[in-house]
Coordinates of C-alpha atoms and ligand atoms in Angstrom, one line a residue:
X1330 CA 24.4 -8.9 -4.6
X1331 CA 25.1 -8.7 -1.2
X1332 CA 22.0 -9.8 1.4
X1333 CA 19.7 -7.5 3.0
X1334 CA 20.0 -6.7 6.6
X1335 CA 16.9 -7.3 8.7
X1336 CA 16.0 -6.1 11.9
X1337 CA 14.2 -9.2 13.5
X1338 CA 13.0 -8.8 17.4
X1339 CA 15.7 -6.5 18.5
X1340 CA 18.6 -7.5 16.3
X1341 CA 19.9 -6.6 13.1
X1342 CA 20.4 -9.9 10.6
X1343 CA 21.8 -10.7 7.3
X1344 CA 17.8 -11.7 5.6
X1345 CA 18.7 -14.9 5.0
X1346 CA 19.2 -15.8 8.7
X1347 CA 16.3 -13.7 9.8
X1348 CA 13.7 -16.0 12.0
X1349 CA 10.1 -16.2 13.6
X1350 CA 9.6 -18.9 15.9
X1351 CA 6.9 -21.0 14.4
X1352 CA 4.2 -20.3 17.5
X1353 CA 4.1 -16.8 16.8
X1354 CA 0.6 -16.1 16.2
X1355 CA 1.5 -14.6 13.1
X1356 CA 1.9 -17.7 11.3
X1357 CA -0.1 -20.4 13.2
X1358 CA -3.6 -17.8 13.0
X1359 CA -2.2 -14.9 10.7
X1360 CA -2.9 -12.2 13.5
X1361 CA -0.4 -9.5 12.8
X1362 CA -0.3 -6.3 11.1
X1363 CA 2.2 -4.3 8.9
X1364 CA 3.1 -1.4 7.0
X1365 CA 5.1 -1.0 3.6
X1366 CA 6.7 2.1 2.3
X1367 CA 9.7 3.3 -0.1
X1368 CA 12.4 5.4 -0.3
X1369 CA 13.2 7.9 -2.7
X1370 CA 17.3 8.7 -3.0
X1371 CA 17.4 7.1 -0.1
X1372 CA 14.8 9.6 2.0
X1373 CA 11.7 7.9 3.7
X1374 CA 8.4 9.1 1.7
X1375 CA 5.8 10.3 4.5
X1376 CA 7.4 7.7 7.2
X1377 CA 5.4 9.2 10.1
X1378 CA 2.4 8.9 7.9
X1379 CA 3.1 5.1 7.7
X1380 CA 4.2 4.5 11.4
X1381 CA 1.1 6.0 12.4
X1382 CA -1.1 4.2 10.1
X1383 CA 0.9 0.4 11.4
X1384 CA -0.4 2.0 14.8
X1385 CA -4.2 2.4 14.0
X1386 CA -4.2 -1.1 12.5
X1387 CA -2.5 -2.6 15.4
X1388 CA -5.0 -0.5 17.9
X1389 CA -8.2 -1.9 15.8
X1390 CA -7.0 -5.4 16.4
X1391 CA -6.0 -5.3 20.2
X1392 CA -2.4 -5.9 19.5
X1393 CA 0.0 -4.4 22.0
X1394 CA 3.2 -1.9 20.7
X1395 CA 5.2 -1.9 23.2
X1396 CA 7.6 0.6 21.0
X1397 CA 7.2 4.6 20.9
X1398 CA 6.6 5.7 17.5
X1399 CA 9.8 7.3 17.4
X1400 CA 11.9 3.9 18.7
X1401 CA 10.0 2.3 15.1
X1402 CA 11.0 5.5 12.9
X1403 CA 14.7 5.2 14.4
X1404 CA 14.7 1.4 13.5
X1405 CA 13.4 1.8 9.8
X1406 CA 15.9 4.9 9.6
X1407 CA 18.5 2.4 10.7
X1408 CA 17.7 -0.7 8.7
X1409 CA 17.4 2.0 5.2
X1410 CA 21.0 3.2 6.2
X1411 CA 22.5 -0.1 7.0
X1412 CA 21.0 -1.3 3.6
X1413 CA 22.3 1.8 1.6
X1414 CA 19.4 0.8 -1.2
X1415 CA 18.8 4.1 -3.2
X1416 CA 15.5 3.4 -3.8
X1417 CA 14.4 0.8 -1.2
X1418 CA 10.7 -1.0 -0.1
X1419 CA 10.6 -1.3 3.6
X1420 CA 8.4 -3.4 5.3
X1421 CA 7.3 -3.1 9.0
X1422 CA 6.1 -5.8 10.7
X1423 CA 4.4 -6.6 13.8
X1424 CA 3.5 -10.0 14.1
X1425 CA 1.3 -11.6 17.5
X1426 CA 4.5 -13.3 19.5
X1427 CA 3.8 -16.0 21.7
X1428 CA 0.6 -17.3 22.8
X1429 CA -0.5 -19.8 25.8
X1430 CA -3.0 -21.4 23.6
X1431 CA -2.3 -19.9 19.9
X1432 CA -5.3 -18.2 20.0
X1433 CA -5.3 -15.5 23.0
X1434 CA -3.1 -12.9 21.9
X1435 CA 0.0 -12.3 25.0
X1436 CA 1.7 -9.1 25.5
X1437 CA 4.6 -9.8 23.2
X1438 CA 4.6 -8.7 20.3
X1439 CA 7.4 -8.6 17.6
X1440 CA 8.7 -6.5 15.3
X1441 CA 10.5 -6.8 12.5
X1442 CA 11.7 -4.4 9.9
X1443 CA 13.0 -5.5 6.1
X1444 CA 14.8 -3.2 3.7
X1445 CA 15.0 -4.4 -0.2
X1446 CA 15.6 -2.4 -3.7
X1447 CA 12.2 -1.5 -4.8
X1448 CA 10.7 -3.5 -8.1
X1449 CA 8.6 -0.9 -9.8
X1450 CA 6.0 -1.5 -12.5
X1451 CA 7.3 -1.5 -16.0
X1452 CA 7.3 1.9 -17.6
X1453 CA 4.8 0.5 -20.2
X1454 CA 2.0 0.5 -17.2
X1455 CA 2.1 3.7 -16.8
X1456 CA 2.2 4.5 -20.4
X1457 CA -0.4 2.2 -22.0
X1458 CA -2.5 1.7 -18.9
X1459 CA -3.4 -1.9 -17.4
X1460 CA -6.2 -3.8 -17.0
X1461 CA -7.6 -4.9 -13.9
X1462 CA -10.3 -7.7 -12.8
X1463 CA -12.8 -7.2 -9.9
X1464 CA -13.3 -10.0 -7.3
X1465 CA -16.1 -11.2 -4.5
X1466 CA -13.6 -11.7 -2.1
X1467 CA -13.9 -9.2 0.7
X1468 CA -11.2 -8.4 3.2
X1469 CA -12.3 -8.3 6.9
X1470 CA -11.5 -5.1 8.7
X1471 CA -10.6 -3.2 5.5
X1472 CA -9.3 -0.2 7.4
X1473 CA -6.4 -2.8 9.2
X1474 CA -3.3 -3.5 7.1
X1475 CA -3.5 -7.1 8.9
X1476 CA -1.0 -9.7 7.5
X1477 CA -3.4 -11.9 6.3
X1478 CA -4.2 -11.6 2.4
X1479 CA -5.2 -15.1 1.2
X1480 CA -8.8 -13.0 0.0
X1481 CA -5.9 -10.9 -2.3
X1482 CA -3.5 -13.9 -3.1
X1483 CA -6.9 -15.9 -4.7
X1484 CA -8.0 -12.9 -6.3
X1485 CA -4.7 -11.4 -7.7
X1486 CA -3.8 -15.5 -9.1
X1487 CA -7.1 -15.2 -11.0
X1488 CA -6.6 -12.0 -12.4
X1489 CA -3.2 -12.8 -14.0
X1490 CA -4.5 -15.3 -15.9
X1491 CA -6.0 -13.2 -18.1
X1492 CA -3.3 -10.3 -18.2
X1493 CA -4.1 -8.0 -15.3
X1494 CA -2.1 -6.5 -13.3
X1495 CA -4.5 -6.2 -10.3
X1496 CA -8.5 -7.1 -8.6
X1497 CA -11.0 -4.9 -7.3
X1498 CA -12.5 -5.8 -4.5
X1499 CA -16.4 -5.7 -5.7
X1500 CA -18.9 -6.0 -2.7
X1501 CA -22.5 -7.8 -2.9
X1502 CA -24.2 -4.3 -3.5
X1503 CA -22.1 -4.0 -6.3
X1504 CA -19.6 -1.5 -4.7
X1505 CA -15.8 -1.5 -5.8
X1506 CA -13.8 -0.3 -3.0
X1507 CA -10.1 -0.9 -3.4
X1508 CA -8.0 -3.0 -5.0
X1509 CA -5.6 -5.8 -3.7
X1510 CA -2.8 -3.6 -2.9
X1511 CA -3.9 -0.3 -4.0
X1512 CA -6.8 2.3 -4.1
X1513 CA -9.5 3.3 -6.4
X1514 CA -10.0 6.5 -8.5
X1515 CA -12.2 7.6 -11.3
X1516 CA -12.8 10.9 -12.8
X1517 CA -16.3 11.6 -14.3
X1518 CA -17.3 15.1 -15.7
X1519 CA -13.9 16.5 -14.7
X1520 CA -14.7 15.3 -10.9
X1521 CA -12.4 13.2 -9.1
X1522 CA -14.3 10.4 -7.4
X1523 CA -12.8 7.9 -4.7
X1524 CA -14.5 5.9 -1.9
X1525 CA -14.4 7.5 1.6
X1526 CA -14.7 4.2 3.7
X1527 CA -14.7 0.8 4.0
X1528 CA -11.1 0.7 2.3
X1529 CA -7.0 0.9 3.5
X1530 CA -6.2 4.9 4.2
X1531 CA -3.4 4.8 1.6
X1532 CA -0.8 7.1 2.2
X1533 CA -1.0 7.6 -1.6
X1534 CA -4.5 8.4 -1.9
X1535 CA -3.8 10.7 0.5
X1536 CA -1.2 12.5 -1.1
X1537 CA -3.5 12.1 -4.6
X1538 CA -6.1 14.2 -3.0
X1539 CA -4.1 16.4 -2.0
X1540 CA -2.3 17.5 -4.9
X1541 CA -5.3 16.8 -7.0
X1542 CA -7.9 19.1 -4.6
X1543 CA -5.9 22.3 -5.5
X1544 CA -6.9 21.3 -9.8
X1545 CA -10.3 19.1 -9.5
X1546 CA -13.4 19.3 -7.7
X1547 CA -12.9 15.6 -5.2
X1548 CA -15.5 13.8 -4.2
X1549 CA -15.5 10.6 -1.7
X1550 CA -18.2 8.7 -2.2
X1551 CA -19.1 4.9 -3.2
X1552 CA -18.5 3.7 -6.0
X1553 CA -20.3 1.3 -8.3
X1554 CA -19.3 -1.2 -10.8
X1555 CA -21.4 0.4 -13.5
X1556 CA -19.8 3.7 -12.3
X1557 CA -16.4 1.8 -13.1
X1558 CA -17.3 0.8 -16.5
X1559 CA -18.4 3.8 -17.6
X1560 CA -16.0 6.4 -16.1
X1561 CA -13.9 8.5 -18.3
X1562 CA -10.9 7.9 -16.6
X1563 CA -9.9 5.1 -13.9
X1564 CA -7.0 4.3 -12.1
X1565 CA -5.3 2.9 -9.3
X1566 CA -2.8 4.2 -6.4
X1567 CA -0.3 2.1 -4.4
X1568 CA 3.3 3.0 -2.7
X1569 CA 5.0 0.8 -5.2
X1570 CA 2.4 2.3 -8.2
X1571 CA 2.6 5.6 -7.4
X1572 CA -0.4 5.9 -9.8
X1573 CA -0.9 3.9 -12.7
X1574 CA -4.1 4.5 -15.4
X1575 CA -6.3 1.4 -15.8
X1576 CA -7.7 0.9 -19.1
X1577 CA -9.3 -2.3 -18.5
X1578 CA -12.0 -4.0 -16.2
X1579 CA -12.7 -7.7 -16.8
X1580 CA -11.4 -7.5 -20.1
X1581 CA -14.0 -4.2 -21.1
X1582 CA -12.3 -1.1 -22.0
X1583 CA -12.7 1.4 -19.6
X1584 CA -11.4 5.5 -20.4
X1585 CA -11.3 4.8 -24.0
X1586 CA -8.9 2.4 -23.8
X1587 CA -6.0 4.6 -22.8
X1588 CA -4.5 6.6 -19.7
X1589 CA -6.7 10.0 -19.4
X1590 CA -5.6 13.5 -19.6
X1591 CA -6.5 14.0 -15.9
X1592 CA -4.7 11.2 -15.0
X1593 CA -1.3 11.8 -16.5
X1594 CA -1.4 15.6 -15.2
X1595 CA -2.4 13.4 -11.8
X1596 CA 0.9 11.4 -12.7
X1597 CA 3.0 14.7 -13.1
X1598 CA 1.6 16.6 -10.0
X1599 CA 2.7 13.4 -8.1
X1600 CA 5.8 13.6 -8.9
X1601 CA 6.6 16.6 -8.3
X1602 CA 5.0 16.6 -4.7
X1603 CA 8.0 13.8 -4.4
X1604 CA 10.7 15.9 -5.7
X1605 CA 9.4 18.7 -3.2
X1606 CA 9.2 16.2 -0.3
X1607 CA 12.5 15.4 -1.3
X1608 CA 14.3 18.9 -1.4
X1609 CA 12.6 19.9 1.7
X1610 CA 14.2 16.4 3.5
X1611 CA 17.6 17.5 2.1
X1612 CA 17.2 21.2 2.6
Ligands
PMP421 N1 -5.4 -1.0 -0.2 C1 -4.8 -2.1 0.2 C2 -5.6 -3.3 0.6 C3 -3.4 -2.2 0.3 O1 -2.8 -3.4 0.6 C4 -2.6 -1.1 -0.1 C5 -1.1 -1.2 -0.2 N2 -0.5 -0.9 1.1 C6 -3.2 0.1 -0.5 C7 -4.6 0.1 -0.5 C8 -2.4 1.3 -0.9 O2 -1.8 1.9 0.2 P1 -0.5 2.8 0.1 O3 -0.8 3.9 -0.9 O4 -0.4 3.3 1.5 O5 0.6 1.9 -0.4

């Protein structure tokens, strides 16, 4: 297979030739943010939702965009169609540029955009459910999609070795907020329950509550470990997940041990919302 094409600091590059100078403060202090979405046949899913959200992280963490949203959309619509992926994961990336004294941020930022075919989860996932771990890391500024997720890398390592697929972040309080790379839901009583703060906007939450507000009464609200463990139904919510039912918390079985009925009509509703999105883009 033929390389990806990057767009690095105002060029387009084959990947594999695609460079940061080593000052940026990206990678000498891991101040940067970024954004991930997909493609579906080749159509952005909610890009504008995305480009807005890579904005409210960068605007929490005083880093300049020198770009108008619409200059970022045109360079993610150009790197998907130079790519030609029909399914692809783009990645938006703003990363601190050069600093005097690698600590104070300057004024120039970079940006970089990267286009690859999307690896979903196995179709098994979704099916049988997975199991998930929680952890005591806790990431700073949850709302930011900052580039720095050693908290995640520790947690997610850890979690593998028994089989999950993902970790919860679990606060001292005994709170669960969000996973690693994805948001939490439950459903209790025939209520749909997901925190309100203190966790990533995901685009797909977002679109979760919406399709699931016109079936389920929703509630935001905290969320406790025991209210994990003994929810009928649990699952998770990423851009690469979609949504995928969790039948597992540190090795307990959670939901009776398979994906819920609220859940997989959750699953179909999404879907369709896509195909929707999709028809309307094309339309
Ligand atoms: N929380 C965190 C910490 C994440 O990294 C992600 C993945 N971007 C999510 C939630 C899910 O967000 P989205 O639905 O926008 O992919």
């Amino acid at each position: 297979m033929t390389s990806p094409v990057y767009y690095v600091d105002g060029r387009f590059v084959p990947a594999d030739q695609a460079t940061l100078p080593l000052g940026d403060l990206a990678i000498m202090r891991g101040y940067g943010i970024f954004d991930f979405l997909r493609t579906y046949r080749r159509v952005p899913f909610k890009l504008r939702e995305h480009v807005l959200r890579l904005y409210s992280s960068a605007e929490q963490i005083g880093l300049a965009m020198p770009w108008s949203v619409g200059e970022v959309e045109a360079i993610v619509h150009e790197t998907n169609d130079r790519n030609g992926y029909d399914d692809a994961a783009i990645r938006i990336v703003v990363t601190g540029g050069p600093s005097p004294d690698l600590m104070m941020p300057g004024q120039q930022p970079r940006l970089a955009v990267m286009a690859e075919p999307i690896s979903t989860p196995p179709e098994r996932q979704y099916a049988q459910g997975v199991g998930v771990t929680t952890t005591r890391m806790a990431r700073i500024l949850p709302t930011v999609k900052s580039l720095n997720y050693l908290g995640a890398i520790l947690a997610v390592v850890e979690a593998r070795k028994i089989g999950a697929v993902e970790a919860i972040y679990r606060t001292p309080d005994d709170h669960v907020t969000e996973g690693t790379r994805s948001n939490l839901f439950i459903f209790r009583g025939g209520k749909l329950l997901t925190p309100e703060s203190g966790i990533l906007p995901g685009i797909t939450r977002q679109v979760v509550l919406e399709v699931a507000a016109r079936e389920y009464p929703v509630v935001l609200t905290d969320l406790t470990y025991a209210d994990l463990l003994g929810a009928d139904e649990v699952f998770i919510t990423s851009t690469t997940k979609e949504i995928v039912p969790v039948v597992k918390v540190d090795g307990q079985v959670v939901g009776g041990g398979r994906p819920g009925e609220c859940t997989q009509d959750l699953m179909e509703r999404f879907k369709a919302y896509v195909d929707r999105c999709l028809t309307e883009a094309v339309a």
